[in-house]
Amino acid sequence: MTGTITETRAVTRDDLEALRADVRAFLRDEIDRGAFEPDVDSWMTGFDPEFSRRLGERGWLGMTIPQAYGGRGRTATERFVITEELLAHGAPVAAHWIADRQMAPGILANGTEEQKQRYLPGIAAGTSFFAIGMSEPDAGSDLAAVRTRAVAGGDSWTISGTKVWTTGAHLAHAMVLLARTDGRPEDRHEGLSQLVIDLPHPDIEIRPLESIDGQAHFNEVIFHDAVVDSSALLGERGKGWSQVMRELAFERSGPERYLSTMPLLRAWADELRTHGATEEQRVTLGTLTARAWALRSMSLQVADELSAGRRPDVLAAMVKDLGSTFEGDLVDAIRSSSGVAARCSGGSRMERLMAQSVLHTPAFTLRGGTNEILRGIVARGLGIR
Ligand SMILES: Cc1cc2nc3c(=O)[nH]c(=O)nc-3n(C[C@H](O)[C@H](O)[C@H](O)COP(=O)(O)OP(=O)(O)OC[C@H]3O[C@@H](n4cnc5c(N)ncnc54)[C@H](O)[C@@H]3O)c2cc1C
C-alpha cells in the first residue's frame, strides 16, 4: 500500500456535475429542515460533530484516503467539488476540517501502518477530529523557532512547552505536534519532528482563548512533561520541518482560503435578485464573482499538483495571499455598496452575516501563515532576492 494520494480513476465532467447536484440537494435539505443556518467562516467556527458524521455516512469525507483505510479512493477533484459546495453554503464543517484537509494526507504520506489503521478510518467517518500544534507564543511566524521539546526515553517521549492559537484542541481527539526532538534552537530546520498526540491527556492543559466575537474556538495548550508512547512519532525523526512544509500546501491552498465570506456574497446576490440592483451594484457583484472564479482556477491547479505528488508551495502561498485578501475585500465592497449595517443579534440575515464577516475578517490574513510571510515564500520561489 503506498502512502500518497493519487488520482485513482478517470472522472468525467458528468460525474462531477452529478456529485455536485447530490451535495447541493443534501445541503438544501439540511437548511430547509433547520439543521444549520449558513454562516460566514463556518470551517473555522461551525463545530457540529453530528453534521460531520452525516457527511461521513454519505461518503463525502476521506475522499482521497484509500479504501483499505476506510476512505473512498476518489480523486482530489471530487473532494474539491464537495468542499467548495460545503463552504459556499456556509455549512458547519469545522469539526472534521483540519483532520480531513491536512492530517489525513500527512498521516498517509508519513505515518506507520499502525498510525494509518488507527487514525484514517475515523477521519473518513467524520468521527475523529484533529488539532494543529505548530504556533508558539514566542515563535509565531518564525515557525522554526519552536521551543516545545520532546525528549526520547525508552518507550516514550516526554513533552514540555506551550502551543498557542490551537484551533479546536478542546474538542479534538488528537493533535499533530511540531516539537524539537534533537539539537539546539540554532539548528533551526534540523532536529524538529512531528508527533501524533491523543487528546485529552492528563498532563496536557488546554485553556480556551476568547476571540472578539465572544467565541472560544482556539486555545493555549500547555505540555507539563506529558508522556506519550514512542509510537507517537510521525514520519522520520528530525525531518519534521519538511513534513510540515508539505502539509502547509494542503492547509493554504484549498477553497476555504477564498470562500470564507461567500455566504455573504450569496445572500447579497439573493437580495439584489429580489429587490433589484443599481448599475454600481451589478458591477461590484460581477467584479467579486470574477475574482472568486480566478482564485478557484488557481486552487484547482494546486489540487491537481498535490494529487500528482508534486509540491506546489509557491502557488499554494499565492492562493492563500490573494484568496484571504479577497475574502476581506468582499466584505468591504458589499458593506459600502449595500449600506447594510453589521448586527450581531436581532437583525436581518444580511446584517447578521455582515457582523460575522466584520468580526472574522482580521483573522483571514493571519491564520495559516501571515500574508507578509507568504509573500516572502512567493518572492523566493520566483528567485527574487
Ligand atoms: C483564527 C486563527 C486560527 C489559528 N489556528 C491555528 C492552529 O490551529 N494551529 C496553529 O499552530 N496555529 C494557528 N494559528 C496561528 C497562526 O498560524 C499564526 O497566528 C501566524 O502564523 C502568525 O504568527 P503570530 O500570530 O505569532 O504573529 P507574528 O509572527 O508575531 O506576526 C505579527 C505581524 O508581524 C509580521 N511579521 C512577522 N515576521 C515578519 C517578517 N519576517 N517579515 C515581515 N513581516 C513579519 C506578520 O506578518 C504579522 O503581521 C491561528 C491563527 C488564527 C488567527
Tab-separated table of C-alpha atoms and ligand atoms in Angstrom, residues 44 132-135 140-141 164-167 217-218 363 366-370 372-373, ligand 1:
chain	number	residue	atom	x	y	z
A	44	MET	CA	-13.278	27.665	11.469
A	132	ILE	CA	-2.630	21.545	14.617
A	133	GLY	CA	0.115	22.137	17.197
A	134	MET	CA	2.543	24.396	15.340
A	135	SER	CA	2.355	28.015	16.576
A	140	GLY	CA	4.743	32.673	15.586
A	141	SER	CA	5.689	33.407	12.004
A	164	VAL	CA	-0.988	28.767	21.055
A	165	TRP	CA	-3.927	29.539	18.750
A	166	THR	CA	-4.594	25.807	18.613
A	167	THR	CA	-7.956	25.638	16.854
A	217	HIS	CA	-12.604	28.120	19.215
A	218	PHE	CA	-8.849	28.253	19.733
A	363	ALA	CA	-8.016	36.611	11.170
A	366	LEU	CA	-3.072	35.751	9.778
A	367	ARG	CA	-4.158	32.124	10.150
A	368	GLY	CA	-2.238	29.527	8.175
A	369	GLY	CA	0.744	31.921	7.928
A	370	THR	CA	0.505	35.677	7.537
A	372	GLU	CA	3.660	39.061	4.651
A	373	ILE	CA	5.383	35.718	5.252
B	1	LIG	C1	-8.132	32.182	13.631
B	1	LIG	C2	-6.751	31.599	13.797
B	1	LIG	C3	-6.597	30.229	13.938
B	1	LIG	C4	-5.324	29.673	14.092
B	1	LIG	N1	-5.224	28.318	14.257
B	1	LIG	C5	-4.009	27.777	14.477
B	1	LIG	C6	-3.882	26.373	14.733
B	1	LIG	O1	-4.874	25.634	14.767
B	1	LIG	N2	-2.656	25.871	14.977
B	1	LIG	C7	-1.538	26.642	14.938
B	1	LIG	O2	-0.444	26.105	15.131
B	1	LIG	N3	-1.612	27.984	14.708
B	1	LIG	C8	-2.820	28.559	14.489
B	1	LIG	N4	-2.924	29.915	14.269
B	1	LIG	C9	-1.724	30.743	14.362
B	1	LIG	C10	-1.255	31.341	13.066
B	1	LIG	O3	-0.704	30.410	12.200
B	1	LIG	C11	-0.289	32.468	13.477
B	1	LIG	O4	-1.090	33.494	14.030
B	1	LIG	C12	0.515	33.009	12.355
B	1	LIG	O5	1.403	32.044	11.885
B	1	LIG	C13	1.300	34.279	12.755
B	1	LIG	O6	2.007	34.103	13.932
B	1	LIG	P1	1.833	35.167	15.127
B	1	LIG	O7	0.383	35.268	15.455
B	1	LIG	O8	2.760	34.785	16.240
B	1	LIG	O9	2.279	36.562	14.507
B	1	LIG	P2	3.752	37.242	14.445
B	1	LIG	O10	4.734	36.276	13.902
B	1	LIG	O11	4.007	37.832	15.810
B	1	LIG	O12	3.496	38.362	13.396
B	1	LIG	C14	2.938	39.630	13.729
B	1	LIG	C15	2.975	40.510	12.475
B	1	LIG	O13	4.348	40.693	12.096
B	1	LIG	C16	4.534	40.314	10.734
B	1	LIG	N5	5.826	39.662	10.558
B	1	LIG	C17	6.369	38.697	11.339
B	1	LIG	N6	7.555	38.303	10.841
B	1	LIG	C18	7.755	39.030	9.704
B	1	LIG	C19	8.795	39.084	8.723
B	1	LIG	N7	9.881	38.307	8.836
B	1	LIG	N8	8.648	39.936	7.689
B	1	LIG	C20	7.563	40.722	7.568
B	1	LIG	N9	6.542	40.734	8.467
B	1	LIG	C21	6.633	39.891	9.520
B	1	LIG	C22	3.423	39.321	10.438
B	1	LIG	O14	3.126	39.256	9.071
B	1	LIG	C23	2.264	39.882	11.262
B	1	LIG	O15	1.600	40.879	10.541
B	1	LIG	C24	-4.180	30.510	14.109
B	1	LIG	C25	-4.329	31.888	13.958
B	1	LIG	C26	-5.593	32.432	13.811
B	1	LIG	C27	-5.715	33.924	13.665
